[in-house]
Amino acid sequence: MLMWSKERYRLVLMAVLLALASLPAWSQQYSLQTYDRKAGLESQSVSALLQDQRGFVWAGTEMGLYRFDGSSFGRMGAAQGFEQGEYITTLAQNAQIDRLWVATQSGLRVGDGLHFSKVEPQGKPLVVDVGRQMAALDDGRLLLVRGDQLWVLSGGSGTQPWQLRPMFDTAQLASVPQLRKITAVYVSQGHLWLGCDTSLCDVDAAGKVVLYGSAQGVPADSWSGVLLDRHGTLWLRGVHHVRALLAGTTRFTARDVPETDMGVVSDNGSLLEDPQGRILTPTNRGLARWEGAGWKMIDSTNGLPDIEITTLLFDTQGTLWLGTYGRGIARWNGYGLIHGWGRGQGFESVPNWSILRFDQQHMWFGNELGGSVLTEGETRLRPWPLQFTPAPRQILTLAKAPDGAIWAGLYDHRVLRYDPVSHRTTLAAQLPAFVKLLHFDRQGRLWIATVNGIYRIDNAGAPAQRIPAAQTTDQQCSDIAEGDDGTLWFACNEGVLRYANGRWARMSMGRKTMASGFSAVAVDTDGSLWLGVNEPGLFHAVVHGDQLVPTQVADTWLDNTLVYFVRRDHRGWIWVGGGGGVDIFDGQHWTHLSQDDGLLWDETSQNAFFEDHDGSVWIGSAIGVSHVMHPEAMMVRSPRKVMITSAMHGAQPVSEGDSVRIDGNHAALTVRFALLGRYSGGLPRFRYRLQGSDWIETASNIINLTGLPSDDYRLEIQAIDDDHRTVSPSAYFDFRIPPPWWLTWWACLLGLLLLALIVALSWRRHSRRLLRQNRRLETMVAGRTIELTEEKHELELARAELYYQATHDSLTGLYNRRAILDELEAQLEPHVRMEPGLAVGLIDADHFKRINDTLGHQAGDAALLAIARHLQSHVRDGDRLGRYGGEEILMLLPGIGRADAEQRMRAIQVAVSDMLHEWNGQQFAVTLSIGMVWVGQEPASVEDLIRRADAALYQAKSRGRDGVVTELMAG
């Protein structure tokens, strides 16, 4: 008995720990890129995501199939084999034979990613059950669900017709009747896993079916997702449950997401394994990620869309794509590589000016209104222990002394010292100017850069000594760096200062002058300097005695960056922070990081850079801090590829090598292309040229060629990667412009010499002129398109605001009287009314005038607002609430039986009446009286229902209030 009690105790303890691990927690902030109508998605309700073997990302929506071209989505139309507005239900691909399957509500399509055709066995459209997955087998067959049963589609290659047959014969269905209703299809390692009715079925290669039910740890549920992860664990997702079958075991283990995040019925029970081997699945409010001991909840507080996530995709580069129901597609930048920390994670103030590791367990952050501490393993920051009067504000710099004390430099000229042993904060110095940077040299001396020169404190308790301006400067110094040999360098407005072996030197710049002065400095491993100035640009300077030989770094990003900090990490990499993100130099190549790569914000802060003991990097910004977990991964130069997707001459497709007439009045040759590979980073740019001509740069993925003379042409296209300072391999398209019909071979022979001269001269002159014209036109069209898009968006916002004001009560946010009566009238329409009936409740706050008379009308308004919000939290999505007048609220419950309506009305009345209100320290309750009338399918009018509900309300009032009275309409 004692042994049994201990075992039960261990089980209970384990269950409690798992439950605690599954509770929603404040987690990191993440950076997401959203693709909506502006990005080409005409429909923003996404049902499926898939990346094909070429690298294209596909999105199935309620209005068609879309393909991502590197910057935006384009809808597949008639040229690709689709009708306008087709609802895409699911996607699958046979990677071995280059087949992409697209299920629509009008029938199945199959194609190679560029062109699609209908799949019609025996000449009839093949419609797959909505929301049911398909499984494409390596041999070219397709498993699909039709009429709740599993079917096998084969053929379709060459002259073979399409053949469709049931997966299971009559005997198998009789033996395992659960196979008559298939809810999920998943194929892995020679096994076919099926959600069958409310159970799980395992079908091996020989057709043997094994049924998993409650005896094997699989409770009854609608199972819509199955996944086998890299560890051999089989995951199972249903509406209410998540189960896992560990490798080598025979019984499923519970992995349930908390009830508040489950329960929404969905046919797409997405399960996905991330690059780190963790399992992701959508929840009611975002995502849940299995961390080994429990689920980590990720939702809108962490940057995710605040709407249902319908489908997930990891592309080949490890980027996570999220399809939503109504908000388009979100791309999670820097998934698993960068974590963000902002106000939602506990920062009391931003921006963050300084970052420091206090010890192995704690990070310190100095910001505008004080500071915060992040404890290792926690996901929420706490206020820091540095306390003093007046309270420290605007912590511009932090430094850690050799004895472990933390020194803080403030904008109000103070330097504070925090003793980690006594936990006391003392005033170390009161300077005449605000502090820009603190730096402890290897001898333990504290150097202080301020706006009026340089100071030094030799040890704790010693006064701050000003370094004479005659030796240094009385102007602003912004940064300090120490070389490997102990030499100190100071970046100041009057120039660069050096302190070595007790001697000061003002470095000469030769003929190069920097009138604006210097703002940042870092010492490279070879002793050279990296310098930021008080204007855009970065300089690399070689040291020759007391002279610097600076060279401006020629770079598109850095030429337009006002440098806030320059730092060298333990790898010897140079990190440059500015207003547009961070640029990193690994000794050979520059790489740019921004929000598009996962940073929380592009605008960095001056001293907010810290390299941690594990080589990760913390970067402060105007809205929080980004933690670059794996800098090496951010430097990987993933290849990009340009792929030509179509070439059209008017409405006619053009194949490579075709002859095209684009002279005179003929249509232009339109070439479309896409960018494949790494999708993180900024928007792509391209350049193209006809062989022998100059490059033309564009942000568009469409090229129009017209007015070219007769010749053989090769169009060359490259993608420009500004973030990695590279260009992709070229994509080519060859075509031929034939001569006019009257230029026969014998006529050409007679005028060969003359034509050669004319063609050569005119070709070069006209091609250059027309290509320049194309570039100007593209710029004008792009600018006007942006203006029209912005104007349309502003008009839509204004129209939505006016509609809201016209239909909603300004105090409670509920429908106003006119709007709720319109809703009631609409619900009474025969084609709208839902079975079994409609309940109408007229709600009145009891003795409400007493509240106004005793506590004031503001208290009454607050109570009415609280009642309205509480009512909203107790109604279904289809129910409606409106302020009928004064303290009266009208509630509509469509599609509900009388008994259920009475039960819901009473439950709502009790819940709201039991709620306590507080105003100016006084607590009071407001009970509700409800008069309800229920109507079935018989005719009824708005006036009659309101009259009857009002009569029922009067009865409720007459019976002593605080209750519900129901009247049933005859019918």
mmCIF file of N, CA, C and O in Angstrom, residues 789-815:
data_model
loop_
_atom_site.group_PDB
_atom_site.id
_atom_site.type_symbol
_atom_site.label_atom_id
_atom_site.label_comp_id
_atom_site.label_asym_id
_atom_site.label_seq_id
_atom_site.Cartn_x
_atom_site.Cartn_y
_atom_site.Cartn_z
ATOM 1 N N THR A 789 -2.599 53.024 -54.202
ATOM 2 C CA THR A 789 -2.817 52.033 -53.144
ATOM 3 C C THR A 789 -3.013 52.699 -51.794
ATOM 4 O O THR A 789 -3.903 52.339 -51.014
ATOM 5 N N GLU A 790 -2.187 53.720 -51.507
ATOM 6 C CA GLU A 790 -2.304 54.424 -50.227
ATOM 7 C C GLU A 790 -3.636 55.178 -50.126
ATOM 8 O O GLU A 790 -4.295 55.177 -49.078
ATOM 9 N N GLU A 791 -4.047 55.825 -51.236
ATOM 10 C CA GLU A 791 -5.312 56.552 -51.210
ATOM 11 C C GLU A 791 -6.496 55.606 -50.990
ATOM 12 O O GLU A 791 -7.430 55.907 -50.231
ATOM 13 N N LYS A 792 -6.437 54.444 -51.637
ATOM 14 C CA LYS A 792 -7.512 53.470 -51.473
ATOM 15 C C LYS A 792 -7.578 52.976 -50.034
ATOM 16 O O LYS A 792 -8.661 52.843 -49.448
ATOM 17 N N HIS A 793 -6.395 52.721 -49.458
ATOM 18 C CA HIS A 793 -6.359 52.219 -48.086
ATOM 19 C C HIS A 793 -6.933 53.242 -47.111
ATOM 20 O O HIS A 793 -7.706 52.906 -46.202
ATOM 21 N N GLU A 794 -6.580 54.532 -47.296
ATOM 22 C CA GLU A 794 -7.094 55.578 -46.408
ATOM 23 C C GLU A 794 -8.620 55.697 -46.535
ATOM 24 O O GLU A 794 -9.325 55.885 -45.541
ATOM 25 N N LEU A 795 -9.140 55.584 -47.767
ATOM 26 C CA LEU A 795 -10.581 55.666 -47.965
ATOM 27 C C LEU A 795 -11.300 54.508 -47.276
ATOM 28 O O LEU A 795 -12.344 54.688 -46.641
ATOM 29 N N GLU A 796 -10.734 53.303 -47.380
ATOM 30 C CA GLU A 796 -11.350 52.138 -46.747
ATOM 31 C C GLU A 796 -11.367 52.280 -45.228
ATOM 32 O O GLU A 796 -12.354 51.922 -44.569
ATOM 33 N N LEU A 797 -10.274 52.807 -44.656
ATOM 34 C CA LEU A 797 -10.233 53.001 -43.206
ATOM 35 C C LEU A 797 -11.291 54.009 -42.763
ATOM 36 O O LEU A 797 -11.995 53.811 -41.758
ATOM 37 N N ALA A 798 -11.417 55.122 -43.509
ATOM 38 C CA ALA A 798 -12.401 56.142 -43.147
ATOM 39 C C ALA A 798 -13.813 55.588 -43.255
ATOM 40 O O ALA A 798 -14.672 55.835 -42.402
ATOM 41 N N ARG A 799 -14.064 54.810 -44.310
ATOM 42 C CA ARG A 799 -15.413 54.239 -44.490
ATOM 43 C C ARG A 799 -15.748 53.265 -43.359
ATOM 44 O O ARG A 799 -16.856 53.252 -42.829
ATOM 45 N N ALA A 800 -14.742 52.447 -42.955
ATOM 46 C CA ALA A 800 -14.975 51.496 -41.867
ATOM 47 C C ALA A 800 -15.257 52.215 -40.546
ATOM 48 O O ALA A 800 -16.109 51.804 -39.762
ATOM 49 N N GLU A 801 -14.539 53.328 -40.303
ATOM 50 C CA GLU A 801 -14.751 54.079 -39.057
ATOM 51 C C GLU A 801 -16.140 54.709 -39.023
ATOM 52 O O GLU A 801 -16.829 54.691 -37.990
ATOM 53 N N LEU A 802 -16.581 55.269 -40.164
ATOM 54 C CA LEU A 802 -17.913 55.870 -40.211
ATOM 55 C C LEU A 802 -19.000 54.821 -39.997
ATOM 56 O O LEU A 802 -20.006 55.063 -39.308
ATOM 57 N N TYR A 803 -18.792 53.646 -40.602
ATOM 58 C CA TYR A 803 -19.786 52.580 -40.423
ATOM 59 C C TYR A 803 -19.864 52.160 -38.959
ATOM 60 O O TYR A 803 -20.949 51.954 -38.416
ATOM 61 N N TYR A 804 -18.705 52.048 -38.313
ATOM 62 C CA TYR A 804 -18.695 51.638 -36.908
ATOM 63 C C TYR A 804 -19.416 52.668 -36.044
ATOM 64 O O TYR A 804 -20.237 52.325 -35.171
ATOM 65 N N GLN A 805 -19.142 53.959 -36.268
ATOM 66 C CA GLN A 805 -19.782 54.994 -35.468
ATOM 67 C C GLN A 805 -21.293 55.010 -35.680
ATOM 68 O O GLN A 805 -22.060 55.325 -34.764
ATOM 69 N N ALA A 806 -21.727 54.670 -36.912
ATOM 70 C CA ALA A 806 -23.162 54.723 -37.209
ATOM 71 C C ALA A 806 -23.921 53.535 -36.626
ATOM 72 O O ALA A 806 -25.136 53.588 -36.474
ATOM 73 N N THR A 807 -23.229 52.451 -36.305
ATOM 74 C CA THR A 807 -23.918 51.236 -35.881
ATOM 75 C C THR A 807 -23.604 50.823 -34.455
ATOM 76 O O THR A 807 -24.165 49.822 -33.992
ATOM 77 N N HIS A 808 -22.752 51.524 -33.751
ATOM 78 C CA HIS A 808 -22.353 51.091 -32.415
ATOM 79 C C HIS A 808 -22.563 52.198 -31.389
ATOM 80 O O HIS A 808 -22.404 53.396 -31.690
ATOM 81 N N ASP A 809 -22.874 51.770 -30.206
ATOM 82 C CA ASP A 809 -23.068 52.686 -29.085
ATOM 83 C C ASP A 809 -21.712 53.185 -28.606
ATOM 84 O O ASP A 809 -20.786 52.393 -28.411
ATOM 85 N N SER A 810 -21.562 54.494 -28.408
ATOM 86 C CA SER A 810 -20.267 55.081 -28.069
ATOM 87 C C SER A 810 -19.785 54.699 -26.681
ATOM 88 O O SER A 810 -18.590 54.674 -26.425
ATOM 89 N N LEU A 811 -20.709 54.380 -25.760
ATOM 90 C CA LEU A 811 -20.291 54.039 -24.389
ATOM 91 C C LEU A 811 -19.909 52.573 -24.276
ATOM 92 O O LEU A 811 -18.816 52.246 -23.824
ATOM 93 N N THR A 812 -20.799 51.694 -24.697
ATOM 94 C CA THR A 812 -20.596 50.258 -24.450
ATOM 95 C C THR A 812 -19.880 49.533 -25.570
ATOM 96 O O THR A 812 -19.362 48.442 -25.366
ATOM 97 N N GLY A 813 -19.849 50.126 -26.771
ATOM 98 C CA GLY A 813 -19.273 49.439 -27.912
ATOM 99 C C GLY A 813 -20.209 48.409 -28.515
ATOM 100 O O GLY A 813 -19.849 47.722 -29.468
ATOM 101 N N LEU A 814 -21.433 48.268 -27.958
ATOM 102 C CA LEU A 814 -22.406 47.341 -28.517
ATOM 103 C C LEU A 814 -23.116 48.004 -29.704
ATOM 104 O O LEU A 814 -22.963 49.199 -29.968
ATOM 105 N N TYR A 815 -23.886 47.180 -30.438
ATOM 106 C CA TYR A 815 -24.725 47.771 -31.468
ATOM 107 C C TYR A 815 -25.629 48.838 -30.836
ATOM 108 O O TYR A 815 -26.094 48.705 -29.679
#
